């Protein structure tokens, strides 16, 4: 079978057109599958001694969920990930589960996953001109920084308050919940932007 660049463009267009118009059952299956990918990547962790928030690979899956599944369904995939983990499936980081995780040091980040995937799914589906590397890098960086890390830092601050009885300083909070992750997040954002550019059609579907 001959493989050409035109054939590749046609196939990626057909795939995204199919996922936008397929049945509800198929969309639910795809969302659950992406939730499973998030859970798998959540087990790639690097614990840090000065913070209860570990470095994980799951944010890459979260960011791609919005791009791959599109409007609503990227966010729904992360809602499934959160809901099923809260109900007891141990697929949060470190094979943990349960409602205590939502109230713990990383609960805010989990809520941010839903927001980031919803935002990226909306932008990817609505704005065909955004599907180039520079635009996707900017959108993914914004989603990561604003929609994951702001709720994450708020949740971390509340958790510290519940444990220690006082809120941490801004610098302490950033040192525990943002600064250690910046380099890795830039790498993940760059990888997600490059992959998004490669797999998304540049015309409306």
PDB file of C-alpha atoms in Angstrom:
ATOM      1  CA  UNK A   1       0.000   0.000   0.000  1.00  0.00           C
ATOM      2  CA  UNK A   2       1.438   3.339  -1.023  1.00  0.00           C
ATOM      3  CA  UNK A   3       1.933   5.806   1.807  1.00  0.00           C
ATOM      4  CA  UNK A   4       1.947   9.467   0.848  1.00  0.00           C
ATOM      5  CA  UNK A   5       1.633  12.746   2.688  1.00  0.00           C
ATOM      6  CA  UNK A   6      -1.759  13.334   1.056  1.00  0.00           C
ATOM      7  CA  UNK A   7      -2.925   9.926   2.218  1.00  0.00           C
ATOM      8  CA  UNK A   8      -1.812  10.765   5.765  1.00  0.00           C
ATOM      9  CA  UNK A   9      -3.676  14.089   5.708  1.00  0.00           C
ATOM     10  CA  UNK A  10      -6.807  12.350   4.470  1.00  0.00           C
ATOM     11  CA  UNK A  11      -6.659   9.665   7.137  1.00  0.00           C
ATOM     12  CA  UNK A  12      -6.196  12.075  10.025  1.00  0.00           C
ATOM     13  CA  UNK A  13      -9.104  14.165   8.740  1.00  0.00           C
ATOM     14  CA  UNK A  14     -11.279  11.051   8.473  1.00  0.00           C
ATOM     15  CA  UNK A  15     -10.342   9.974  11.997  1.00  0.00           C
ATOM     16  CA  UNK A  16     -11.238  13.308  13.588  1.00  0.00           C
ATOM     17  CA  UNK A  17     -14.431  13.602  11.543  1.00  0.00           C
ATOM     18  CA  UNK A  18     -15.390  10.110  12.713  1.00  0.00           C
ATOM     19  CA  UNK A  19     -14.715  10.790  16.388  1.00  0.00           C
ATOM     20  CA  UNK A  20     -16.777  13.991  16.211  1.00  0.00           C
ATOM     21  CA  UNK A  21     -19.807  12.275  14.668  1.00  0.00           C
ATOM     22  CA  UNK A  22     -19.656   8.775  16.087  1.00  0.00           C
ATOM     23  CA  UNK A  23     -22.226   7.327  18.472  1.00  0.00           C
ATOM     24  CA  UNK A  24     -22.523   8.180  22.145  1.00  0.00           C
ATOM     25  CA  UNK A  25     -21.423   4.654  23.056  1.00  0.00           C
ATOM     26  CA  UNK A  26     -18.189   5.034  21.082  1.00  0.00           C
ATOM     27  CA  UNK A  27     -17.497   8.421  22.663  1.00  0.00           C
ATOM     28  CA  UNK A  28     -17.956   6.993  26.154  1.00  0.00           C
ATOM     29  CA  UNK A  29     -15.609   4.114  25.293  1.00  0.00           C
ATOM     30  CA  UNK A  30     -12.961   6.520  23.998  1.00  0.00           C
ATOM     31  CA  UNK A  31     -13.312   8.716  27.088  1.00  0.00           C
ATOM     32  CA  UNK A  32     -12.902   5.716  29.374  1.00  0.00           C
ATOM     33  CA  UNK A  33      -9.887   4.551  27.386  1.00  0.00           C
ATOM     34  CA  UNK A  34      -8.254   7.970  27.789  1.00  0.00           C
ATOM     35  CA  UNK A  35      -9.037   7.853  31.504  1.00  0.00           C
ATOM     36  CA  UNK A  36      -7.195   4.522  31.607  1.00  0.00           C
ATOM     37  CA  UNK A  37      -4.199   6.067  29.831  1.00  0.00           C
ATOM     38  CA  UNK A  38      -4.195   8.858  32.420  1.00  0.00           C
ATOM     39  CA  UNK A  39      -4.252   6.280  35.202  1.00  0.00           C
ATOM     40  CA  UNK A  40      -1.370   4.343  33.679  1.00  0.00           C
ATOM     41  CA  UNK A  41       0.767   7.445  33.221  1.00  0.00           C
ATOM     42  CA  UNK A  42      -0.031   8.524  36.782  1.00  0.00           C
ATOM     43  CA  UNK A  43       2.136   5.600  37.929  1.00  0.00           C
ATOM     44  CA  UNK A  44       5.226   7.165  36.346  1.00  0.00           C
ATOM     45  CA  UNK A  45       6.203   9.161  39.417  1.00  0.00           C
ATOM     46  CA  UNK A  46       9.264  10.789  40.908  1.00  0.00           C
ATOM     47  CA  UNK A  47       8.699  11.644  44.590  1.00  0.00           C
ATOM     48  CA  UNK A  48      10.334  14.788  45.951  1.00  0.00           C
ATOM     49  CA  UNK A  49      11.504  14.954  49.581  1.00  0.00           C
ATOM     50  CA  UNK A  50      10.339  18.522  50.307  1.00  0.00           C
ATOM     51  CA  UNK A  51       6.798  18.307  48.914  1.00  0.00           C
ATOM     52  CA  UNK A  52       3.908  15.837  49.000  1.00  0.00           C
ATOM     53  CA  UNK A  53       3.270  16.533  45.307  1.00  0.00           C
ATOM     54  CA  UNK A  54       5.262  14.123  43.106  1.00  0.00           C
ATOM     55  CA  UNK A  55       6.428  14.586  39.542  1.00  0.00           C
ATOM     56  CA  UNK A  56       4.201  12.444  37.307  1.00  0.00           C
ATOM     57  CA  UNK A  57       3.686  11.833  33.596  1.00  0.00           C
ATOM     58  CA  UNK A  58      -0.099  11.989  33.775  1.00  0.00           C
ATOM     59  CA  UNK A  59      -0.397  15.649  32.803  1.00  0.00           C
ATOM     60  CA  UNK A  60       0.759  14.687  29.302  1.00  0.00           C
ATOM     61  CA  UNK A  61      -2.234  12.351  29.005  1.00  0.00           C
ATOM     62  CA  UNK A  62      -4.525  15.036  30.409  1.00  0.00           C
ATOM     63  CA  UNK A  63      -3.362  17.628  27.881  1.00  0.00           C
ATOM     64  CA  UNK A  64      -3.692  15.208  24.976  1.00  0.00           C
ATOM     65  CA  UNK A  65      -7.151  14.101  26.112  1.00  0.00           C
ATOM     66  CA  UNK A  66      -8.650  17.425  25.101  1.00  0.00           C
ATOM     67  CA  UNK A  67      -6.903  17.404  21.736  1.00  0.00           C
ATOM     68  CA  UNK A  68      -7.703  13.794  20.888  1.00  0.00           C
ATOM     69  CA  UNK A  69     -11.285  13.640  22.183  1.00  0.00           C
ATOM     70  CA  UNK A  70     -12.324  17.216  21.526  1.00  0.00           C
ATOM     71  CA  UNK A  71     -15.059  19.420  22.913  1.00  0.00           C
ATOM     72  CA  UNK A  72     -16.627  18.045  26.103  1.00  0.00           C
ATOM     73  CA  UNK A  73     -15.242  14.529  25.798  1.00  0.00           C
ATOM     74  CA  UNK A  74     -11.673  15.377  26.786  1.00  0.00           C
ATOM     75  CA  UNK A  75     -13.018  16.839  30.008  1.00  0.00           C
ATOM     76  CA  UNK A  76     -15.426  13.944  30.457  1.00  0.00           C
ATOM     77  CA  UNK A  77     -12.507  11.509  30.219  1.00  0.00           C
ATOM     78  CA  UNK A  78     -10.839  13.252  33.138  1.00  0.00           C
ATOM     79  CA  UNK A  79     -14.101  13.392  35.062  1.00  0.00           C
ATOM     80  CA  UNK A  80     -14.304   9.626  34.602  1.00  0.00           C
ATOM     81  CA  UNK A  81     -10.706   9.308  35.798  1.00  0.00           C
ATOM     82  CA  UNK A  82     -11.495  11.324  38.922  1.00  0.00           C
ATOM     83  CA  UNK A  83     -14.861   9.707  39.658  1.00  0.00           C
ATOM     84  CA  UNK A  84     -13.707   6.112  39.248  1.00  0.00           C
ATOM     85  CA  UNK A  85     -10.620   6.792  41.370  1.00  0.00           C
ATOM     86  CA  UNK A  86     -12.758   8.342  44.103  1.00  0.00           C
ATOM     87  CA  UNK A  87     -14.969   5.244  44.033  1.00  0.00           C
ATOM     88  CA  UNK A  88     -11.984   3.039  44.786  1.00  0.00           C
ATOM     89  CA  UNK A  89     -10.067   2.052  41.649  1.00  0.00           C
ATOM     90  CA  UNK A  90      -6.395   2.591  42.596  1.00  0.00           C
ATOM     91  CA  UNK A  91      -5.223   4.508  39.541  1.00  0.00           C
ATOM     92  CA  UNK A  92      -4.244   7.822  41.058  1.00  0.00           C
ATOM     93  CA  UNK A  93      -0.491   8.409  41.475  1.00  0.00           C
ATOM     94  CA  UNK A  94       1.143   5.654  43.489  1.00  0.00           C
ATOM     95  CA  UNK A  95      -1.831   3.292  42.997  1.00  0.00           C
ATOM     96  CA  UNK A  96      -3.967   5.282  45.424  1.00  0.00           C
ATOM     97  CA  UNK A  97      -7.712   5.915  45.401  1.00  0.00           C
ATOM     98  CA  UNK A  98     -10.588   7.204  47.508  1.00  0.00           C
ATOM     99  CA  UNK A  99     -12.106  10.496  48.587  1.00  0.00           C
ATOM    100  CA  UNK A 100      -9.136  11.306  50.815  1.00  0.00           C
ATOM    101  CA  UNK A 101      -7.086  12.002  47.667  1.00  0.00           C
ATOM    102  CA  UNK A 102      -9.460  14.792  46.634  1.00  0.00           C
ATOM    103  CA  UNK A 103      -9.025  16.384  50.069  1.00  0.00           C
ATOM    104  CA  UNK A 104      -5.270  15.783  50.065  1.00  0.00           C
ATOM    105  CA  UNK A 105      -2.287  17.687  48.728  1.00  0.00           C
ATOM    106  CA  UNK A 106      -2.975  16.826  45.074  1.00  0.00           C
ATOM    107  CA  UNK A 107      -6.760  17.151  44.975  1.00  0.00           C
ATOM    108  CA  UNK A 108      -6.721  20.568  43.333  1.00  0.00           C
ATOM    109  CA  UNK A 109      -4.580  19.283  40.482  1.00  0.00           C
ATOM    110  CA  UNK A 110      -7.109  16.524  39.782  1.00  0.00           C
ATOM    111  CA  UNK A 111      -9.891  19.089  39.452  1.00  0.00           C
ATOM    112  CA  UNK A 112      -7.620  21.126  37.196  1.00  0.00           C
ATOM    113  CA  UNK A 113      -7.239  18.114  34.893  1.00  0.00           C
ATOM    114  CA  UNK A 114     -10.921  18.352  33.995  1.00  0.00           C
ATOM    115  CA  UNK A 115     -10.752  22.099  33.357  1.00  0.00           C
ATOM    116  CA  UNK A 116      -7.622  21.857  31.193  1.00  0.00           C
ATOM    117  CA  UNK A 117      -9.001  19.028  29.044  1.00  0.00           C
ATOM    118  CA  UNK A 118     -12.305  20.880  28.564  1.00  0.00           C
ATOM    119  CA  UNK A 119     -10.478  24.047  27.501  1.00  0.00           C
ATOM    120  CA  UNK A 120      -8.157  22.302  25.055  1.00  0.00           C
ATOM    121  CA  UNK A 121     -10.951  20.217  23.580  1.00  0.00           C
ATOM    122  CA  UNK A 122     -13.014  23.333  22.927  1.00  0.00           C
ATOM    123  CA  UNK A 123     -10.155  25.296  21.361  1.00  0.00           C
ATOM    124  CA  UNK A 124      -8.941  22.395  19.234  1.00  0.00           C
ATOM    125  CA  UNK A 125     -12.359  21.644  17.802  1.00  0.00           C
ATOM    126  CA  UNK A 126     -13.519  25.231  17.287  1.00  0.00           C
ATOM    127  CA  UNK A 127     -10.400  26.921  15.929  1.00  0.00           C
ATOM    128  CA  UNK A 128      -8.744  25.118  13.032  1.00  0.00           C
ATOM    129  CA  UNK A 129      -6.081  27.843  12.870  1.00  0.00           C
ATOM    130  CA  UNK A 130      -4.911  26.862  16.356  1.00  0.00           C
ATOM    131  CA  UNK A 131      -3.696  23.447  15.206  1.00  0.00           C
ATOM    132  CA  UNK A 132      -0.105  24.438  14.510  1.00  0.00           C
ATOM    133  CA  UNK A 133       2.847  24.034  16.847  1.00  0.00           C
ATOM    134  CA  UNK A 134       3.107  27.631  18.050  1.00  0.00           C
ATOM    135  CA  UNK A 135      -0.592  28.055  18.768  1.00  0.00           C
ATOM    136  CA  UNK A 136      -0.907  24.638  20.382  1.00  0.00           C
ATOM    137  CA  UNK A 137       2.142  25.287  22.543  1.00  0.00           C
ATOM    138  CA  UNK A 138       0.583  28.523  23.777  1.00  0.00           C
ATOM    139  CA  UNK A 139      -2.825  26.978  24.426  1.00  0.00           C
ATOM    140  CA  UNK A 140      -1.401  23.904  26.130  1.00  0.00           C
ATOM    141  CA  UNK A 141       0.976  26.001  28.232  1.00  0.00           C
ATOM    142  CA  UNK A 142      -1.914  28.237  29.304  1.00  0.00           C
ATOM    143  CA  UNK A 143      -4.124  25.274  30.139  1.00  0.00           C
ATOM    144  CA  UNK A 144      -1.336  23.652  32.108  1.00  0.00           C
ATOM    145  CA  UNK A 145      -0.275  26.714  34.062  1.00  0.00           C
ATOM    146  CA  UNK A 146      -3.630  28.378  34.685  1.00  0.00           C
ATOM    147  CA  UNK A 147      -6.136  25.530  34.722  1.00  0.00           C
ATOM    148  CA  UNK A 148      -4.082  22.802  36.388  1.00  0.00           C
ATOM    149  CA  UNK A 149      -1.584  24.612  38.583  1.00  0.00           C
ATOM    150  CA  UNK A 150      -3.818  27.362  39.972  1.00  0.00           C
ATOM    151  CA  UNK A 151      -6.428  24.902  41.331  1.00  0.00           C
ATOM    152  CA  UNK A 152      -3.546  22.634  42.333  1.00  0.00           C
ATOM    153  CA  UNK A 153      -1.830  25.341  44.364  1.00  0.00           C
ATOM    154  CA  UNK A 154      -5.098  26.383  45.993  1.00  0.00           C
ATOM    155  CA  UNK A 155      -5.784  22.794  46.987  1.00  0.00           C
ATOM    156  CA  UNK A 156      -2.242  22.347  48.256  1.00  0.00           C
ATOM    157  CA  UNK A 157      -2.516  25.508  50.342  1.00  0.00           C
ATOM    158  CA  UNK A 158      -5.777  24.350  51.907  1.00  0.00           C
ATOM    159  CA  UNK A 159      -4.262  20.945  52.647  1.00  0.00           C
ATOM    160  CA  UNK A 160      -1.251  22.549  54.359  1.00  0.00           C
ATOM    161  CA  UNK A 161      -3.634  24.706  56.383  1.00  0.00           C
ATOM    162  CA  UNK A 162      -5.617  21.631  57.464  1.00  0.00           C
ATOM    163  CA  UNK A 163      -2.422  19.863  58.535  1.00  0.00           C
ATOM    164  CA  UNK A 164      -0.422  22.713  60.070  1.00  0.00           C
ATOM    165  CA  UNK A 165      -3.129  25.164  61.073  1.00  0.00           C
ATOM    166  CA  UNK A 166      -1.742  28.050  59.025  1.00  0.00           C
ATOM    167  CA  UNK A 167      -1.450  28.964  55.362  1.00  0.00           C
ATOM    168  CA  UNK A 168       2.012  28.748  53.784  1.00  0.00           C
ATOM    169  CA  UNK A 169       3.701  31.795  52.323  1.00  0.00           C
ATOM    170  CA  UNK A 170       3.374  32.280  48.572  1.00  0.00           C
ATOM    171  CA  UNK A 171       7.033  31.363  48.078  1.00  0.00           C
ATOM    172  CA  UNK A 172       6.675  28.181  50.133  1.00  0.00           C
ATOM    173  CA  UNK A 173       3.568  27.204  48.198  1.00  0.00           C
ATOM    174  CA  UNK A 174       5.252  27.791  44.844  1.00  0.00           C
ATOM    175  CA  UNK A 175       8.375  25.924  45.986  1.00  0.00           C
ATOM    176  CA  UNK A 176       6.226  22.921  46.876  1.00  0.00           C
ATOM    177  CA  UNK A 177       3.666  22.995  44.096  1.00  0.00           C
ATOM    178  CA  UNK A 178       5.097  24.741  41.026  1.00  0.00           C
ATOM    179  CA  UNK A 179       8.820  25.467  40.836  1.00  0.00           C
ATOM    180  CA  UNK A 180      10.014  21.816  40.898  1.00  0.00           C
ATOM    181  CA  UNK A 181       7.777  20.967  37.948  1.00  0.00           C
ATOM    182  CA  UNK A 182       8.401  23.843  35.541  1.00  0.00           C
ATOM    183  CA  UNK A 183      11.138  22.216  33.440  1.00  0.00           C
ATOM    184  CA  UNK A 184       9.310  18.937  33.122  1.00  0.00           C
ATOM    185  CA  UNK A 185       6.068  20.700  32.249  1.00  0.00           C
ATOM    186  CA  UNK A 186       7.752  22.667  29.475  1.00  0.00           C
ATOM    187  CA  UNK A 187       9.024  19.382  28.026  1.00  0.00           C
ATOM    188  CA  UNK A 188       5.538  17.830  28.274  1.00  0.00           C
ATOM    189  CA  UNK A 189       3.898  20.911  26.772  1.00  0.00           C
ATOM    190  CA  UNK A 190       6.377  20.895  23.879  1.00  0.00           C
ATOM    191  CA  UNK A 191       5.795  17.201  23.264  1.00  0.00           C
ATOM    192  CA  UNK A 192       2.022  17.594  23.423  1.00  0.00           C
ATOM    193  CA  UNK A 193       2.135  20.575  21.050  1.00  0.00           C
ATOM    194  CA  UNK A 194       4.301  18.674  18.551  1.00  0.00           C
ATOM    195  CA  UNK A 195       2.062  15.609  18.697  1.00  0.00           C
ATOM    196  CA  UNK A 196      -1.052  17.762  18.398  1.00  0.00           C
ATOM    197  CA  UNK A 197       0.326  19.460  15.298  1.00  0.00           C
ATOM    198  CA  UNK A 198       1.081  16.082  13.741  1.00  0.00           C
ATOM    199  CA  UNK A 199      -2.235  14.377  14.385  1.00  0.00           C
ATOM    200  CA  UNK A 200      -4.830  17.142  13.969  1.00  0.00           C
ATOM    201  CA  UNK A 201      -6.260  18.096  10.563  1.00  0.00           C
ATOM    202  CA  UNK A 202      -5.831  21.727   9.621  1.00  0.00           C
ATOM    203  CA  UNK A 203      -9.338  22.079   8.220  1.00  0.00           C
ATOM    204  CA  UNK A 204     -12.725  21.956   9.941  1.00  0.00           C
ATOM    205  CA  UNK A 205     -14.146  18.515  10.562  1.00  0.00           C
TER     206      UNK A 205
END
